[in-house]
Every structure is written in structure tokens, then in C-alpha cells.
CSV table of C-alpha atoms in Angstrom, one decimal:
chain,number,residue,atom,x,y,z
H,1030,MET,CA,-3.3,38.2,3.1
H,1031,SER,CA,-2.2,35.2,5.1
H,1032,LYS,CA,-5.1,33.4,6.7
H,1033,LEU,CA,-7.6,32.1,4.2
H,1034,LEU,CA,-10.7,30.0,4.6
H,1035,ALA,CA,-11.5,27.8,1.6
H,1036,TYR,CA,-15.1,26.9,0.5
H,1037,VAL,CA,-15.9,24.0,-1.8
H,1038,ARG,CA,-19.3,23.0,-2.9
H,1039,VAL,CA,-21.2,20.6,-5.1
H,1040,SER,CA,-24.9,20.7,-5.9
H,1041,THR,CA,-26.1,17.1,-5.6
H,1042,ASP,CA,-25.8,14.2,-3.1
H,1043,GLU,CA,-24.4,12.0,-5.9
H,1044,GLN,CA,-21.6,14.5,-6.5
H,1045,GLY,CA,-21.0,14.7,-2.7
H,1046,ASP,CA,-20.9,11.0,-2.4
H,1047,SER,CA,-18.3,10.6,-5.1
H,1048,GLY,CA,-16.2,13.4,-3.6
H,1049,LEU,CA,-14.4,14.0,-6.8
H,1050,GLY,CA,-15.6,17.5,-7.4
H,1051,LEU,CA,-14.9,18.6,-3.8
H,1052,GLU,CA,-11.4,17.1,-3.9
H,1053,ALA,CA,-10.6,18.8,-7.3
H,1054,GLN,CA,-11.7,22.2,-5.9
H,1055,ALA,CA,-9.7,21.7,-2.7
H,1056,ALA,CA,-6.6,20.7,-4.7
H,1057,ALA,CA,-6.7,23.7,-6.9
H,1058,ILE,CA,-7.1,26.0,-3.9
H,1059,LYS,CA,-4.1,24.3,-2.1
H,1060,VAL,CA,-1.9,24.7,-5.2
H,1061,TYR,CA,-2.8,28.4,-5.5
H,1062,CYS,CA,-2.2,29.1,-1.8
H,1063,ASP,CA,1.2,27.3,-1.9
H,1064,ALA,CA,2.3,29.2,-5.0
H,1065,GLN,CA,1.1,32.6,-3.7
H,1066,GLY,CA,2.4,32.2,-0.1
H,1067,HIS,CA,-1.1,32.2,1.5
H,1068,GLU,CA,-1.9,30.0,4.5
H,1069,LEU,CA,-5.0,27.9,4.2
H,1070,TYR,CA,-6.4,27.8,7.7
H,1071,GLY,CA,-9.7,26.1,7.1
H,1072,LEU,CA,-11.6,24.2,4.4
H,1073,LEU,CA,-15.4,24.1,4.4
H,1074,ARG,CA,-17.2,21.4,2.3
H,1075,GLU,CA,-20.8,21.7,1.4
H,1076,VAL,CA,-23.2,19.6,-0.7
H,1077,GLU,CA,-26.1,21.9,-1.4
H,1078,SER,CA,-27.7,23.7,-4.4
H,1079,ALA,CA,-26.8,27.3,-4.8
H,1080,LYS,CA,-30.5,28.1,-4.5
H,1081,GLY,CA,-30.9,26.5,-1.1
H,1082,LYS,CA,-29.8,27.5,2.4
H,1083,ARG,CA,-26.1,26.8,2.9
H,1084,PRO,CA,-25.4,26.5,6.6
H,1085,VAL,CA,-21.7,25.7,6.1
H,1086,LEU,CA,-21.1,28.8,4.0
H,1087,GLU,CA,-23.0,30.9,6.6
H,1088,GLU,CA,-20.9,29.5,9.4
H,1089,GLY,CA,-17.7,30.3,7.4
H,1090,LEU,CA,-18.8,33.9,6.7
H,1091,GLN,CA,-19.6,34.4,10.4
H,1092,SER,CA,-16.1,33.2,11.3
H,1093,ILE,CA,-14.6,35.7,8.9
H,1094,GLU,CA,-16.8,38.4,10.3
H,1095,ARG,CA,-15.4,37.5,13.8
H,1096,GLY,CA,-11.9,38.1,12.4
H,1097,GLU,CA,-10.8,34.5,12.4
H,1098,TYR,CA,-9.7,34.7,8.7
H,1099,ASP,CA,-8.4,37.3,6.3
H,1100,GLY,CA,-10.4,36.1,3.3
H,1101,LEU,CA,-12.5,33.5,1.6
H,1102,ILE,CA,-11.1,31.5,-1.4
H,1103,VAL,CA,-13.1,29.4,-3.9
H,1104,SER,CA,-11.9,27.5,-6.9
H,1105,LYS,CA,-14.8,28.8,-9.0
H,1106,LEU,CA,-17.1,31.7,-8.5
H,1107,ASP,CA,-20.2,29.7,-9.4
H,1108,ARG,CA,-19.4,27.4,-6.5
H,1109,LEU,CA,-20.0,30.4,-4.3
H,1110,SER,CA,-22.9,31.9,-6.1
H,1111,ARG,CA,-24.8,32.1,-9.3
H,1112,SER,CA,-26.8,35.1,-8.3
H,1113,VAL,CA,-25.6,38.7,-8.6
H,1114,VAL,CA,-27.6,39.7,-5.6
H,1115,GLN,CA,-26.2,36.9,-3.4
H,1116,ALA,CA,-22.6,37.4,-4.7
H,1117,ASN,CA,-22.8,41.0,-3.8
H,1118,GLU,CA,-24.3,40.3,-0.4
H,1119,ILE,CA,-21.4,37.9,0.3
H,1120,HIS,CA,-18.8,40.4,-1.0
H,1121,ASP,CA,-20.4,43.2,1.1
H,1122,ARG,CA,-20.1,41.0,4.2
H,1123,LEU,CA,-16.5,40.2,3.5
H,1124,ASP,CA,-15.7,43.8,2.7
H,1125,LYS,CA,-17.2,45.1,5.9
H,1126,ALA,CA,-15.1,42.5,7.8
H,1127,GLY,CA,-12.0,43.7,6.0
H,1128,ALA,CA,-11.7,40.4,4.2
H,1129,ALA,CA,-11.1,39.6,0.6
H,1130,LEU,CA,-12.7,37.1,-1.8
H,1131,ILE,CA,-10.5,35.2,-4.1
H,1132,ALA,CA,-12.0,33.2,-7.1
H,1133,LEU,CA,-9.3,31.2,-8.8
H,1134,ASP,CA,-11.1,30.4,-12.1
H,1135,LEU,CA,-11.5,34.0,-12.8
H,1136,ASN,CA,-8.3,35.3,-11.2
H,1137,VAL,CA,-10.4,37.6,-9.1
H,1138,ASP,CA,-9.1,39.0,-5.8
H,1139,THR,CA,-11.4,41.6,-4.3
H,1140,SER,CA,-8.7,43.1,-2.2
H,1141,THR,CA,-8.1,45.3,-5.3
H,1142,ALA,CA,-10.4,47.7,-7.1
H,1143,VAL,CA,-10.0,45.8,-10.4
H,1144,GLY,CA,-10.8,42.6,-8.6
H,1145,ARG,CA,-14.0,44.0,-7.1
H,1146,MET,CA,-15.2,45.3,-10.5
H,1147,MET,CA,-14.4,42.0,-12.2
H,1148,MET,CA,-16.3,40.1,-9.5
H,1149,ASN,CA,-19.4,42.1,-10.2
H,1150,VAL,CA,-19.1,41.6,-14.0
H,1151,LEU,CA,-18.5,37.8,-13.6
H,1152,ALA,CA,-21.3,37.3,-11.1
H,1153,THR,CA,-23.6,38.9,-13.7
H,1154,VAL,CA,-22.4,36.4,-16.3
H,1155,ALA,CA,-22.9,33.5,-13.8
H,1156,GLN,CA,-26.5,34.5,-13.2
H,1157,TRP,CA,-27.1,34.8,-16.9
H,1158,GLU,CA,-25.8,31.3,-17.3
H,1159,ARG,CA,-28.1,30.0,-14.6
H,1160,ASP,CA,-31.1,31.8,-16.1
H,1161,THR,CA,-30.3,30.4,-19.6
H,1162,ILE,CA,-30.1,26.9,-18.3
H,1163,GLY,CA,-33.5,27.4,-16.6
H,1164,GLU,CA,-35.0,28.7,-19.9
H,1165,ARG,CA,-33.7,25.7,-21.8
H,1166,THR,CA,-34.9,23.2,-19.2
H,1167,ARG,CA,-38.5,24.8,-19.2
H,1168,SER,CA,-38.5,24.8,-23.0
H,1169,ALA,CA,-37.5,21.1,-23.1
H,1170,LEU,CA,-40.2,20.1,-20.5
H,1171,ARG,CA,-42.9,22.0,-22.5
H,1172,ALA,CA,-41.8,20.1,-25.6
H,1173,LYS,CA,-42.1,16.7,-23.7
H,1174,VAL,CA,-45.5,17.6,-22.5
H,1175,ALA,CA,-46.6,18.6,-26.0
H,1176,ARG,CA,-45.5,15.2,-27.2
H,1177,GLY,CA,-47.4,13.5,-24.4
H,1178,GLU,CA,-44.3,12.2,-22.7
H,1179,PRO,CA,-44.2,12.1,-18.9
H,1180,VAL,CA,-42.2,14.7,-17.0
H,1181,GLY,CA,-40.9,14.7,-13.5
H,1182,ARG,CA,-39.5,11.9,-11.4
H,1183,LYS,CA,-40.5,8.3,-11.9
H,1184,ARG,CA,-42.8,7.0,-9.2
H,1185,VAL,CA,-41.1,4.9,-6.5
H,1186,ILE,CA,-44.3,3.4,-5.2
H,1187,PRO,CA,-46.0,1.0,-7.6
H,1188,ASP,CA,-49.4,2.0,-8.9
H,1189,GLU,CA,-51.2,-0.9,-7.2
H,1190,VAL,CA,-49.7,0.1,-3.8
H,1191,ARG,CA,-50.6,3.8,-4.4
H,1192,LEU,CA,-54.2,2.9,-5.4
H,1193,LEU,CA,-54.6,0.6,-2.3
H,1194,ALA,CA,-53.4,3.4,0.0
H,1195,GLN,CA,-55.9,5.8,-1.6
H,1196,ASP,CA,-58.7,3.3,-1.0
H,1197,LEU,CA,-57.7,2.9,2.6
């Protein structure tokens, strides 16, 4: 495999503004490509939740499907997807295009049978992790509500301005 497209992603604007997470992911990918003799032909950067629409990733997948790259490389599988369904959809698209998926953190390369099997197992674990975090968060919010503590974002508009607007 010679022509790889890298994808790096962070979830929040704050992480995107600092750039540190994106830079760390890109650096790990570059080190791997240099060590393995792969050529890094493109680098896609995205600041978006894994749950949201990811236009940069979609554009990259389409370019791979057009044959512009031989594979997609990510530093961590959870930067690509935390959903088994979504990970499988991405893998299927890459597979149909004759392209591989490489996830550095897990040493997964789907150009091999073992790599494809490991990708499926690890995508399942990533989804379990996301679901567990969601359960803990909902439980903590229920506890706050039970104690009478406020939940949600703090109001940006002062109460007196909000009340005046309601009156108008």
C-alpha cells in the first residue's frame, strides 16, 4: 500500500482551537508511515462529534472510492467511529473500493483477514465504551436532579433580560 489518506478528528471546538489533539494524531500517523514505507498523500482534519455529520470524512471516503488513495489511516479507531454499525459501513466502503483501513492504536490493518476481524471486535468495544459513558452521565444527571441541583448549560442571558423579552 503506498498512497494513504490520514484522518484526524477531535470532538469539540475547544480541542480544535488548541490543535494539540489534531497535531498529536497527525504526528503519530507520520511516524508510522515513515517507518513502514507508506506515502502519506493527504491529511484530513475535522472538529466534529462522532455522532454528528462529518463532511470532511465523507469527502475523504469519496476520494478513496474514486481511486485517489489506497487506504485510510487513523491514529485511533475511536477517532474514526465509536459505533459498530458506522465502523462497518466505513470498512465496507473502503473494502468495495479495494482500500484498507489502518488504525495505529490497535495495530489493525484491514488489508489482512486478521486485521478485518480485529477491527470488528475493537469497534464493538469502542461502542460499549461510548454506551457506558452515556449511562454514567445519565445516572449522574439523575442524581443531581434528585438533589435539586441545576442541570444543563448555564444561562447566558440574564434573568431580567429574559423576563423583559418574554413580556414584550
